[in-house]
Structure formats: C-alpha cells, structure tokens
Short mmCIF file of C-alpha atoms in Angstrom, two decimals:
data_model
loop_
_atom_site.label_atom_id
_atom_site.label_comp_id
_atom_site.label_asym_id
_atom_site.label_seq_id
_atom_site.Cartn_x
_atom_site.Cartn_y
_atom_site.Cartn_z
CA GLY A 1 -10.90 6.96 -1.07
CA GLN A 2 -8.22 8.40 1.12
CA GLN A 3 -5.60 10.65 -0.40
CA LEU A 4 -2.44 11.86 1.20
CA ASN A 5 -1.78 15.61 1.24
CA GLN A 6 1.59 16.10 -0.44
CA SER A 7 3.26 19.47 -0.74
CA PRO A 8 4.42 21.36 -2.54
CA GLN A 9 2.68 20.36 -5.77
CA SER A 10 5.58 21.67 -7.81
CA MET A 11 9.02 23.12 -7.27
CA PHE A 12 11.29 25.14 -9.54
CA ILE A 13 14.84 25.24 -8.26
CA GLN A 14 18.36 25.82 -9.50
CA GLU A 15 20.90 23.09 -9.74
CA GLY A 16 22.75 22.67 -6.45
CA GLU A 17 19.87 23.75 -4.25
CA ASP A 18 18.38 21.58 -1.53
CA VAL A 19 14.80 20.35 -1.82
CA SER A 20 12.22 19.49 0.86
CA MET A 21 8.79 17.97 0.46
CA ASN A 22 6.32 16.37 2.82
CA CYS A 23 3.21 14.29 3.12
CA THR A 24 0.51 14.34 5.79
CA SER A 25 -2.34 11.97 6.48
CA SER A 26 -5.44 12.01 8.64
CA SER A 27 -4.76 8.43 9.73
CA ILE A 28 -1.65 6.60 10.90
CA PHE A 29 0.54 4.38 8.74
CA ASN A 30 2.97 1.62 9.60
CA THR A 31 5.03 2.11 6.44
CA TRP A 32 5.96 5.18 4.46
CA LEU A 33 7.47 4.84 0.99
CA TRP A 34 8.93 7.47 -1.31
CA TYR A 35 8.97 6.93 -5.10
CA LYS A 36 10.24 8.87 -8.10
CA GLN A 37 8.60 8.72 -11.51
CA ASP A 38 10.30 9.70 -14.74
CA PRO A 39 8.23 10.48 -17.87
CA GLY A 40 6.86 7.36 -19.56
CA GLU A 41 7.93 5.06 -16.76
CA GLY A 42 6.53 3.49 -13.62
CA PRO A 43 7.43 4.77 -10.16
CA VAL A 44 10.73 3.60 -8.74
CA LEU A 45 11.29 3.18 -5.02
CA LEU A 46 13.69 5.66 -3.38
CA ILE A 47 13.35 5.04 0.33
CA ALA A 48 11.25 2.82 2.59
CA LEU A 49 10.50 3.72 6.24
CA TYR A 50 9.12 1.26 8.77
CA LYS A 51 9.34 2.85 12.19
CA ALA A 52 8.07 6.09 13.71
CA GLY A 53 10.93 8.58 14.01
CA GLU A 54 13.12 6.64 11.62
CA LEU A 55 15.52 8.70 9.51
CA THR A 56 16.94 6.95 6.44
CA SER A 57 19.34 8.11 3.72
CA ASN A 58 19.93 6.96 0.19
CA GLY A 59 22.83 8.98 -1.23
CA ARG A 60 21.71 12.63 -1.40
CA LEU A 61 18.20 11.69 -0.35
CA THR A 62 17.03 11.62 3.28
CA ALA A 63 13.54 10.69 4.42
CA GLN A 64 11.93 10.66 7.85
CA PHE A 65 8.95 8.78 9.28
CA GLY A 66 7.10 11.29 11.44
CA THR A 67 6.74 10.55 15.14
CA THR A 68 2.96 10.86 14.96
CA ARG A 69 2.95 8.24 12.15
CA LYS A 70 0.81 10.64 10.16
CA ASP A 71 3.52 12.38 8.18
CA SER A 72 6.77 11.89 6.34
CA PHE A 73 9.42 14.13 4.81
CA LEU A 74 11.86 13.81 1.93
CA ASN A 75 14.91 15.99 1.45
CA ILE A 76 17.24 16.08 -1.54
CA SER A 77 20.56 17.79 -1.07
CA ALA A 78 22.60 19.52 -3.80
CA SER A 79 20.12 18.79 -6.59
CA ILE A 80 21.39 17.68 -10.01
CA PRO A 81 19.62 17.58 -13.40
CA SER A 82 18.69 13.91 -13.11
CA ASP A 83 16.62 14.69 -9.99
CA VAL A 84 13.94 16.13 -12.28
CA GLY A 85 10.71 14.14 -12.11
CA ILE A 86 7.64 13.58 -9.99
CA TYR A 87 8.09 12.41 -6.39
CA PHE A 88 5.35 10.46 -4.65
CA CYS A 89 4.90 9.49 -1.04
CA ALA A 90 2.86 6.40 -0.18
CA GLY A 91 1.56 5.02 3.09
CA GLN A 92 0.34 1.63 4.20
CA TYR A 93 -1.29 0.54 7.42
CA TYR A 94 -1.54 -3.23 6.74
CA PHE A 95 -2.55 -5.46 9.71
CA GLY A 96 -5.73 -6.35 7.86
CA ASN A 97 -5.80 -3.27 5.62
CA GLU A 98 -3.16 -3.69 2.96
CA LYS A 99 -4.24 -0.81 0.74
CA LEU A 100 -1.39 1.43 -0.35
CA THR A 101 -2.32 5.12 -0.56
CA PHE A 102 -0.31 7.56 -2.66
CA GLY A 103 0.14 11.28 -2.39
CA THR A 104 -0.67 13.50 -5.33
CA GLY A 105 2.95 14.05 -6.19
CA THR A 106 5.54 16.83 -6.20
CA ARG A 107 6.89 17.80 -9.64
CA LEU A 108 10.52 18.92 -9.44
CA THR A 109 11.92 21.11 -12.20
CA ILE A 110 15.48 22.38 -12.31
CA ILE A 111 15.97 25.78 -13.87
CA PRO A 112 19.14 26.11 -15.95
CA GLU B 1 15.82 -9.87 -14.85
CA ALA B 2 13.24 -9.15 -12.17
CA GLN B 3 10.32 -7.36 -13.70
CA VAL B 4 6.61 -6.62 -13.85
CA THR B 5 5.29 -6.86 -17.40
CA GLN B 6 2.07 -5.24 -18.58
CA ASN B 7 0.34 -5.65 -21.91
CA PRO B 8 -0.68 -3.83 -23.94
CA ARG B 9 1.32 -0.67 -23.38
CA TYR B 10 -1.19 1.41 -25.34
CA LEU B 11 -4.82 0.78 -26.30
CA ILE B 12 -7.50 2.90 -27.93
CA THR B 13 -10.93 1.36 -27.86
CA VAL B 14 -14.62 2.23 -27.73
CA THR B 15 -17.18 2.44 -24.97
CA GLY B 16 -18.64 -0.91 -23.97
CA LYS B 17 -16.07 -3.16 -25.62
CA LYS B 18 -14.66 -5.52 -22.98
CA LEU B 19 -10.92 -5.43 -22.56
CA THR B 20 -8.26 -7.07 -20.43
CA VAL B 21 -4.89 -5.70 -19.43
CA THR B 22 -2.50 -8.43 -18.42
CA CYS B 23 0.14 -8.22 -15.71
CA SER B 24 2.82 -10.74 -14.97
CA GLN B 25 5.70 -10.77 -12.46
CA ASN B 26 8.65 -13.13 -12.32
CA MET B 27 9.73 -12.48 -8.71
CA ASN B 28 7.42 -14.96 -6.97
CA HIS B 29 5.79 -12.05 -5.19
CA GLU B 30 2.67 -12.67 -3.13
CA TYR B 31 1.18 -9.17 -3.33
CA MET B 32 0.02 -7.65 -6.59
CA SER B 33 -1.90 -4.50 -7.25
CA TRP B 34 -3.44 -2.26 -9.92
CA TYR B 35 -3.37 1.56 -9.92
CA ARG B 36 -4.66 4.24 -12.17
CA GLN B 37 -2.83 7.55 -12.54
CA ASP B 38 -4.68 10.74 -13.48
CA PRO B 39 -3.33 14.31 -13.61
CA GLY B 40 -3.47 16.00 -10.21
CA LEU B 41 -4.71 12.83 -8.48
CA GLY B 42 -1.54 10.80 -8.18
CA LEU B 43 -1.88 7.03 -8.17
CA ARG B 44 -5.06 5.50 -6.84
CA GLN B 45 -5.29 1.83 -6.00
CA ILE B 46 -8.00 -0.10 -7.88
CA TYR B 47 -7.62 -3.64 -6.55
CA TYR B 48 -4.97 -5.60 -4.75
CA SER B 49 -4.29 -9.25 -4.12
CA MET B 50 -2.52 -10.68 -1.09
CA ASN B 51 -2.05 -14.08 -2.75
CA VAL B 52 -3.68 -16.55 -5.12
CA GLU B 53 -7.50 -16.41 -4.96
CA ALA B 54 -7.34 -13.47 -2.50
CA THR B 55 -8.37 -10.09 -3.92
CA ASP B 56 -9.61 -6.91 -2.24
CA LYS B 57 -10.93 -3.56 -3.33
CA GLY B 58 -8.70 -0.53 -3.29
CA ASP B 59 -9.93 3.04 -3.32
CA VAL B 60 -11.45 3.13 -6.84
CA PRO B 61 -12.70 -0.39 -7.75
CA GLU B 62 -15.93 0.58 -9.56
CA GLY B 63 -16.01 -0.58 -13.15
CA TYR B 64 -13.10 -2.98 -12.80
CA LYS B 65 -12.63 -6.69 -12.11
CA VAL B 66 -9.54 -8.70 -11.31
CA SER B 67 -8.60 -12.31 -10.82
CA ARG B 68 -5.63 -14.10 -9.28
CA LYS B 69 -5.67 -17.72 -10.38
CA GLU B 70 -1.89 -18.00 -10.50
CA LYS B 71 0.72 -16.29 -8.38
CA ARG B 72 2.51 -14.59 -11.26
CA ASN B 73 -0.52 -13.16 -13.12
CA PHE B 74 -3.04 -10.48 -12.11
CA PRO B 75 -5.19 -9.34 -15.05
CA LEU B 76 -7.33 -6.20 -14.92
CA ILE B 77 -10.70 -6.55 -16.66
CA LEU B 78 -12.94 -3.76 -17.85
CA GLU B 79 -16.23 -5.44 -18.67
CA SER B 80 -17.87 -2.35 -20.16
CA PRO B 81 -15.32 0.44 -20.45
CA SER B 82 -16.45 4.04 -20.31
CA PRO B 83 -14.63 7.28 -21.18
CA ASN B 84 -14.00 8.09 -17.50
CA GLN B 85 -11.74 5.04 -17.39
CA THR B 86 -9.36 6.69 -19.83
CA SER B 87 -6.19 6.76 -17.78
CA LEU B 88 -2.65 5.48 -17.27
CA TYR B 89 -2.67 2.13 -15.47
CA PHE B 90 0.12 0.56 -13.48
CA CYS B 91 0.50 -2.96 -12.14
CA ALA B 92 2.81 -3.52 -9.19
CA SER B 93 4.01 -6.40 -7.03
CA SER B 94 5.81 -6.88 -3.73
CA ARG B 95 7.14 -9.83 -1.78
CA THR B 96 4.33 -9.52 0.79
CA GLY B 97 1.57 -7.03 1.48
CA ASN B 98 2.95 -5.94 4.85
CA GLY B 99 4.73 -2.76 3.98
CA GLN B 100 7.11 -4.27 1.47
CA PRO B 101 8.11 -1.89 -1.35
CA GLN B 102 6.26 -2.41 -4.61
CA HIS B 103 7.89 -2.85 -8.00
CA PHE B 104 5.96 -1.21 -10.84
CA GLY B 105 5.46 -2.12 -14.47
CA ASP B 106 5.96 0.44 -17.21
CA GLY B 107 2.28 1.33 -17.49
CA THR B 108 -0.61 0.90 -19.91
CA ARG B 109 -2.23 3.95 -21.43
CA LEU B 110 -5.92 3.32 -22.11
CA SER B 111 -8.10 5.63 -24.14
CA ILE B 112 -11.83 4.87 -24.18
CA LEU B 113 -13.70 6.77 -26.87
#
C-alpha cells in the first residue's frame, strides 16, 4: 500500500524554536490533513486543507497544501512543552477512492 | 459528548482464536474506518466503509474482516489471528468520506501470542 514520505522522522528542539515538517507523495491528493498524537491516545486533527496552494493557520500552527497537490507542510512557531508528540500528515484523493493514507510521523521532542 | 468508542482497550490472546474489536460512534457519521499503527510505519488503513452495507479494502486488509450493518457500528473481526497482527488498532469516523476530517477512538492494543 501507498505510504507518504514524511520528514523529518524526529526533531529535538528547544522551547521557543520554530518547527517545520513536510510530507510528499507520488500521487495527487484532494485533501491533506495534519494530526497530532499524544502517548496512549488517538490522533487529533490539527488542520485540514482542501485546495491546492491553500495556507491555513490554527493558532501557532500553519499548514500549506502544495501547489502540485503532492506535498504539504506544517510549521509550528514558538514551540512550547505541550507541542511534544507525534505529528502525522494524511492525504485523501476520494472521487471513487476514499482511502486515507498516513505519513510515518514526525516525533517532536523539546529539550529542556 | 461526540465520541468514537472502541472495545476492548487491551487484549492478549492466542493464535487462531477468533476475536472481534467493536467500534461505535454517536455522531451519525457515514464514513468509518479501521487502522493499525506499528512503529516506524505510521497508521495504515485496513478497511473503510462509506455507509451501511458499503465496505472497501484499505492498504492492509489481509487477515481482517469488517461489517457495517448499522450506521453507528463498525466491528473489526480477526477470524484466525496471528502474531503479525499484534498491533495498536484505531477506529475512526467522519461525516462523509470526501475529505472530511476523521475523529479517532482511543485505540485497542492487541497482542497475539
């Protein structure tokens, strides 16, 4: 099955730093979703993107739907301790193929 | 409270003993889905359902069955579990299957010995 290439796999940063991560796919998507997963819990939606080129913010988080429809980016500004967790991108084509494909995740750790 | 409920949360069982993981949502969502999560592989979709009596294979359907007889329930069935199905499983639902964000349950950790 298809997997999205998500990078980096892990990040170690200091509190207050900005964070960037991205996902790329070999095929186009009509929707990109970004999720965060805390230990012992299910993923929680952060941002949903529905249009190529779209740039959407949710507080300190900003995500973009790449113009080629094959990539997406997530930025976190001024990181805080509660940002620790695993971040996943997910893409869906639908229009007859409603599978949702997830990236392999980016584990964010904040160094004291 | 809007939620997706999975049961059991934890299960240790043996190879070949049929098991069912239940999933129920109270949001009247049309789309429901099952994923497994393994280290380094992220979440991989097992099966999804666009609506009652409509199910389709995801990326890793082998060894699993599902049914959607009612809108709110989407059980995952392992007819003859094997150790390679030891994993963390998540059920999710969304209003429709056309790009709508999915709401996830809290997960079921299965260990097949």
